[in-house]
mmCIF file of N, CA and C and ligand atoms in Angstrom:
data_model
loop_
_atom_site.group_PDB
_atom_site.id
_atom_site.type_symbol
_atom_site.label_atom_id
_atom_site.label_comp_id
_atom_site.label_asym_id
_atom_site.label_seq_id
_atom_site.Cartn_x
_atom_site.Cartn_y
_atom_site.Cartn_z
ATOM 1 N N MET A 1 15.856 4.001 7.008
ATOM 2 C CA MET A 1 14.633 4.591 6.933
ATOM 3 C C MET A 1 13.496 3.485 6.944
ATOM 4 N N LYS A 2 12.651 3.503 7.898
ATOM 5 C CA LYS A 2 11.301 2.544 7.686
ATOM 6 C C LYS A 2 10.264 2.457 6.190
ATOM 7 N N ARG A 3 10.299 1.601 5.790
ATOM 8 C CA ARG A 3 9.549 1.674 4.198
ATOM 9 C C ARG A 3 8.493 0.534 4.812
ATOM 10 N N GLU A 4 7.364 0.949 4.095
ATOM 11 C CA GLU A 4 5.734 0.650 5.407
ATOM 12 C C GLU A 4 5.520 -0.634 4.191
ATOM 13 N N VAL A 5 4.971 -2.096 4.684
ATOM 14 C CA VAL A 5 5.025 -2.752 3.721
ATOM 15 C C VAL A 5 3.541 -2.932 4.360
ATOM 16 N N THR A 6 2.734 -2.738 4.757
ATOM 17 C CA THR A 6 1.503 -3.122 5.486
ATOM 18 C C THR A 6 0.425 -3.947 4.286
ATOM 19 N N LYS A 7 0.177 -4.462 5.116
ATOM 20 C CA LYS A 7 -0.777 -5.489 4.318
ATOM 21 C C LYS A 7 -1.954 -5.196 4.916
ATOM 22 N N THR A 8 -2.787 -5.492 3.839
ATOM 23 C CA THR A 8 -4.349 -4.807 3.873
ATOM 24 C C THR A 8 -5.308 -6.297 3.762
ATOM 25 N N TYR A 9 -5.981 -6.183 4.319
ATOM 26 C CA TYR A 9 -7.256 -7.132 4.518
ATOM 27 C C TYR A 9 -9.047 -6.955 3.601
ATOM 28 N N THR A 10 -9.122 -7.281 2.917
ATOM 29 C CA THR A 10 -10.492 -7.297 2.332
ATOM 30 C C THR A 10 -11.567 -8.070 2.340
ATOM 31 N N CYS A 11 -12.712 -7.517 2.082
ATOM 32 C CA CYS A 11 -13.745 -8.858 2.086
ATOM 33 C C CYS A 11 -14.183 -8.827 0.380
ATOM 34 N N PRO A 12 -13.996 -10.173 -0.194
ATOM 35 C CA PRO A 12 -14.189 -10.612 -1.325
ATOM 36 C C PRO A 12 -15.425 -10.142 -2.158
ATOM 37 N N MET A 13 -16.612 -9.798 -1.221
ATOM 38 C CA MET A 13 -17.851 -9.464 -1.487
ATOM 39 C C MET A 13 -18.091 -7.817 -1.441
ATOM 40 N N HIS A 14 -17.048 -7.389 -0.211
ATOM 41 C CA HIS A 14 -17.126 -6.290 -0.220
ATOM 42 C C HIS A 14 -15.474 -5.154 0.388
ATOM 43 N N THR A 15 -15.762 -5.040 -1.000
ATOM 44 C CA THR A 15 -14.140 -4.502 -1.377
ATOM 45 C C THR A 15 -14.297 -3.334 -0.491
ATOM 46 N N GLU A 16 -14.824 -2.069 0.016
ATOM 47 C CA GLU A 16 -15.372 -1.176 0.658
ATOM 48 C C GLU A 16 -14.520 -1.675 1.914
ATOM 49 N N VAL A 17 -14.701 -2.918 2.673
ATOM 50 C CA VAL A 17 -14.500 -3.016 3.819
ATOM 51 C C VAL A 17 -12.392 -3.566 3.534
ATOM 52 N N VAL A 18 -11.886 -2.373 4.449
ATOM 53 C CA VAL A 18 -10.082 -2.981 4.420
ATOM 54 C C VAL A 18 -9.778 -2.716 6.032
ATOM 55 N N SER A 19 -9.171 -3.920 6.470
ATOM 56 C CA SER A 19 -8.170 -4.129 7.456
ATOM 57 C C SER A 19 -7.005 -4.307 7.444
ATOM 58 N N ASP A 20 -6.684 -3.532 8.456
ATOM 59 C CA ASP A 20 -5.148 -3.721 8.295
ATOM 60 C C ASP A 20 -4.702 -5.215 9.490
ATOM 61 N N HIS A 21 -5.736 -6.259 9.728
ATOM 62 C CA HIS A 21 -5.054 -7.273 10.112
ATOM 63 C C HIS A 21 -6.390 -8.796 10.122
ATOM 64 N N GLU A 22 -5.914 -9.318 10.203
ATOM 65 C CA GLU A 22 -7.067 -11.075 9.411
ATOM 66 C C GLU A 22 -8.319 -10.900 10.410
ATOM 67 N N GLY A 23 -9.183 -11.156 10.038
ATOM 68 C CA GLY A 23 -10.619 -11.115 10.499
ATOM 69 C C GLY A 23 -11.784 -11.726 9.626
ATOM 70 N N VAL A 24 -12.932 -11.193 9.684
ATOM 71 C CA VAL A 24 -13.956 -11.801 9.425
ATOM 72 C C VAL A 24 -14.865 -10.239 8.703
ATOM 73 N N CYS A 25 -15.504 -10.098 7.187
ATOM 74 C CA CYS A 25 -16.058 -9.275 7.422
ATOM 75 C C CYS A 25 -17.438 -8.599 8.270
ATOM 76 N N PRO A 26 -17.545 -7.419 8.845
ATOM 77 C CA PRO A 26 -18.636 -6.935 9.643
ATOM 78 C C PRO A 26 -19.733 -7.423 9.079
ATOM 79 N N LYS A 27 -19.725 -7.395 7.648
ATOM 80 C CA LYS A 27 -21.229 -7.255 6.646
ATOM 81 C C LYS A 27 -21.846 -8.520 7.112
ATOM 82 N N CYS A 28 -21.003 -9.874 5.904
ATOM 83 C CA CYS A 28 -21.376 -10.667 5.502
ATOM 84 C C CYS A 28 -20.027 -11.981 6.471
ATOM 85 N N LYS A 29 -19.439 -11.608 7.271
ATOM 86 C CA LYS A 29 -19.164 -12.760 8.140
ATOM 87 C C LYS A 29 -17.811 -13.581 7.307
ATOM 88 N N ALA A 30 -17.362 -13.211 6.363
ATOM 89 C CA ALA A 30 -16.964 -14.079 5.353
ATOM 90 C C ALA A 30 -15.413 -13.648 5.771
ATOM 91 N N GLN A 31 -14.400 -14.788 5.094
ATOM 92 C CA GLN A 31 -12.938 -14.508 5.992
ATOM 93 C C GLN A 31 -12.657 -13.364 5.324
ATOM 94 N N LEU A 32 -11.912 -12.552 5.654
ATOM 95 C CA LEU A 32 -10.945 -11.641 4.882
ATOM 96 C C LEU A 32 -9.612 -11.735 4.256
ATOM 97 N N VAL A 33 -9.341 -11.345 3.059
ATOM 98 C CA VAL A 33 -8.273 -12.307 2.090
ATOM 99 C C VAL A 33 -7.656 -10.848 2.000
ATOM 100 N N VAL A 34 -5.628 -11.049 1.922
ATOM 101 C CA VAL A 34 -5.172 -10.070 1.618
ATOM 102 C C VAL A 34 -5.240 -9.793 0.365
ATOM 103 N N ASP A 35 -5.536 -8.421 0.662
ATOM 104 C CA ASP A 35 -5.658 -7.139 -1.242
ATOM 105 C C ASP A 35 -4.625 -6.770 -0.856
ATOM 106 N N ARG A 36 -3.795 -7.190 -1.998
ATOM 107 C CA ARG A 36 -2.369 -6.748 -2.531
ATOM 108 C C ARG A 36 -2.593 -5.348 -3.527
ATOM 109 N N ARG A 37 -4.031 -5.560 -4.420
ATOM 110 C CA ARG A 37 -3.383 -4.553 -5.397
ATOM 111 C C ARG A 37 -4.121 -3.516 -4.551
ATOM 112 N N GLY A 38 -4.690 -3.364 -3.377
ATOM 113 C CA GLY A 38 -4.906 -2.165 -2.372
ATOM 114 C C GLY A 38 -4.034 -1.449 -1.822
ATOM 115 N N SER A 39 -3.337 -2.476 -1.074
ATOM 116 C CA SER A 39 -2.444 -1.675 0.108
ATOM 117 C C SER A 39 -1.215 -1.042 -1.029
ATOM 118 N N LYS A 40 -0.758 -2.180 -2.636
ATOM 119 C CA LYS A 40 0.094 -1.555 -2.941
ATOM 120 C C LYS A 40 -0.599 0.211 -3.687
ATOM 121 N N GLN A 41 -1.366 -0.207 -3.874
ATOM 122 C CA GLN A 41 -2.112 1.733 -4.368
ATOM 123 C C GLN A 41 -2.127 2.683 -3.351
ATOM 124 N N ALA A 42 -2.043 2.010 -2.220
ATOM 125 C CA ALA A 42 -2.364 3.003 -0.769
ATOM 126 C C ALA A 42 -0.659 3.163 -0.821
ATOM 127 N N ILE A 43 0.027 2.390 -0.669
ATOM 128 C CA ILE A 43 0.821 2.497 -0.313
ATOM 129 C C ILE A 43 2.280 3.423 -1.486
ATOM 130 N N LYS A 44 1.811 3.138 -2.604
ATOM 131 C CA LYS A 44 3.185 3.476 -3.823
ATOM 132 C C LYS A 44 2.246 5.302 -3.884
ATOM 133 N N GLU A 45 2.329 6.294 -2.878
ATOM 134 C CA GLU A 45 1.778 7.542 -3.805
ATOM 135 C C GLU A 45 3.159 8.863 -4.119
ATOM 136 N N TYR A 46 4.214 8.135 -3.221
ATOM 137 C CA TYR A 46 5.516 8.510 -4.002
ATOM 138 C C TYR A 46 6.529 7.865 -4.162
ATOM 139 N N THR A 47 6.756 8.185 -5.351
ATOM 140 C CA THR A 47 8.874 6.946 -5.641
ATOM 141 C C THR A 47 9.585 8.199 -6.547
ATOM 142 N N CYS A 48 9.925 7.474 -6.580
ATOM 143 C CA CYS A 48 11.497 7.848 -7.099
ATOM 144 C C CYS A 48 11.756 7.744 -8.543
ATOM 145 N N THR A 49 11.719 8.782 -9.449
ATOM 146 C CA THR A 49 12.207 8.747 -10.625
ATOM 147 C C THR A 49 12.915 7.278 -11.454
ATOM 148 N N MET A 50 13.995 7.396 -10.727
ATOM 149 C CA MET A 50 15.031 6.541 -11.143
ATOM 150 C C MET A 50 14.853 5.580 -10.615
ATOM 151 N N HIS A 51 13.999 5.472 -9.525
ATOM 152 C CA HIS A 51 13.918 3.774 -8.953
ATOM 153 C C HIS A 51 12.929 3.664 -8.309
ATOM 154 N N PRO A 52 11.943 3.215 -9.715
ATOM 155 C CA PRO A 52 10.300 3.375 -9.443
ATOM 156 C C PRO A 52 10.131 2.183 -8.418
ATOM 157 N N ASP A 53 11.251 1.330 -8.066
ATOM 158 C CA ASP A 53 10.719 0.429 -7.149
ATOM 159 C C ASP A 53 10.733 0.585 -5.370
ATOM 160 N N GLU A 54 11.432 1.814 -5.540
ATOM 161 C CA GLU A 54 11.452 2.349 -3.875
ATOM 162 C C GLU A 54 9.783 3.440 -4.221
ATOM 163 N N TYR A 55 9.005 2.850 -3.455
ATOM 164 C CA TYR A 55 8.206 4.074 -3.033
ATOM 165 C C TYR A 55 7.797 4.284 -1.589
ATOM 166 N N SER A 56 6.598 5.245 -1.143
ATOM 167 C CA SER A 56 6.428 5.380 -0.377
ATOM 168 C C SER A 56 4.478 6.023 0.240
ATOM 169 N N SER A 57 4.559 5.848 1.767
ATOM 170 C CA SER A 57 3.126 6.722 1.799
ATOM 171 C C SER A 57 3.270 7.967 2.034
ATOM 172 N N LYS A 58 4.462 8.594 1.853
ATOM 173 C CA LYS A 58 4.606 9.720 2.544
ATOM 174 C C LYS A 58 6.080 10.501 1.567
ATOM 175 N N PRO A 59 5.569 11.538 1.800
ATOM 176 C CA PRO A 59 7.019 12.446 1.337
ATOM 177 C C PRO A 59 8.659 11.888 1.633
ATOM 178 N N GLY A 60 9.633 12.256 0.724
ATOM 179 C CA GLY A 60 10.773 11.932 1.608
ATOM 180 C C GLY A 60 11.871 11.449 0.407
ATOM 181 N N LYS A 61 12.913 11.178 0.932
ATOM 182 C CA LYS A 61 14.207 10.895 -0.231
ATOM 183 C C LYS A 61 14.299 8.993 -0.178
ATOM 184 N N CYS A 62 14.626 9.385 -2.316
ATOM 185 C CA CYS A 62 15.079 7.836 -2.361
ATOM 186 C C CYS A 62 15.728 7.550 -1.673
ATOM 187 N N PRO A 63 16.118 5.893 -0.930
ATOM 188 C CA PRO A 63 17.056 5.904 -0.345
ATOM 189 C C PRO A 63 18.633 5.506 -0.984
ATOM 190 N N ILE A 64 18.519 5.127 -2.376
ATOM 191 C CA ILE A 64 19.053 5.110 -3.263
ATOM 192 C C ILE A 64 19.797 6.026 -3.114
ATOM 193 N N CYS A 65 19.416 7.178 -4.287
ATOM 194 C CA CYS A 65 20.192 7.995 -4.409
ATOM 195 C C CYS A 65 19.922 9.125 -3.889
ATOM 196 N N ASN A 66 18.705 9.231 -2.923
ATOM 197 C CA ASN A 66 18.633 10.669 -2.243
ATOM 198 C C ASN A 66 17.837 11.262 -2.843
ATOM 199 N N LYS A 67 17.971 11.227 -3.796
ATOM 200 C CA LYS A 67 16.250 12.384 -4.163
ATOM 201 C C LYS A 67 15.425 12.613 -4.021
ATOM 202 N N PRO A 68 14.838 13.982 -3.917
ATOM 203 C CA PRO A 68 13.009 13.784 -3.057
ATOM 204 C C PRO A 68 12.062 12.575 -3.860
ATOM 205 N N LEU A 69 11.233 12.383 -3.139
ATOM 206 C CA LEU A 69 10.265 11.396 -4.098
ATOM 207 C C LEU A 69 9.150 12.180 -4.767
ATOM 208 N N VAL A 70 8.514 11.700 -5.844
ATOM 209 C CA VAL A 70 7.381 12.560 -6.272
ATOM 210 C C VAL A 70 6.488 12.079 -6.131
ATOM 211 N N LYS A 71 5.413 12.607 -6.673
ATOM 212 C CA LYS A 71 3.728 12.046 -5.767
ATOM 213 C C LYS A 71 3.406 11.213 -7.462
ATOM 214 N N VAL A 72 3.196 9.959 -7.350
ATOM 215 C CA VAL A 72 2.564 9.054 -8.262
ATOM 216 C C VAL A 72 0.919 9.835 -8.607
ATOM 217 N N LYS A 73 1.149 9.608 -10.282
ATOM 218 C CA LYS A 73 -0.323 10.553 -10.680
ATOM 219 C C LYS A 73 -0.849 9.151 -11.025
ATOM 220 N N SER A 74 -1.632 8.500 -10.796
ATOM 221 C CA SER A 74 -2.614 7.596 -11.037
ATOM 222 C C SER A 74 -3.777 7.668 -11.771
HETATM 223 ZN ZN1 ZN B 101 -17.929 -8.863 3.128
HETATM 224 ZN ZN1 ZN B 102 16.020 6.671 -6.846
#
């Protein structure tokens, strides 16, 4: 099973700017920085109740215990 670990990049000045690759902000031309929090929030939508380290952006099964992943409430 493939887990999505896509990094996202954002502008420090414009957090609404999100990119999946390095580059510059289209608004202020600043270098985009890795958005760790944003990417983790975006990806961690479904998780295993027994194994919180296992998570996915899509419904599925835990690769460790094979239980269905449950939706994370934020
Ligand atoms: Zn910007
Ligand atoms: Zn599990």
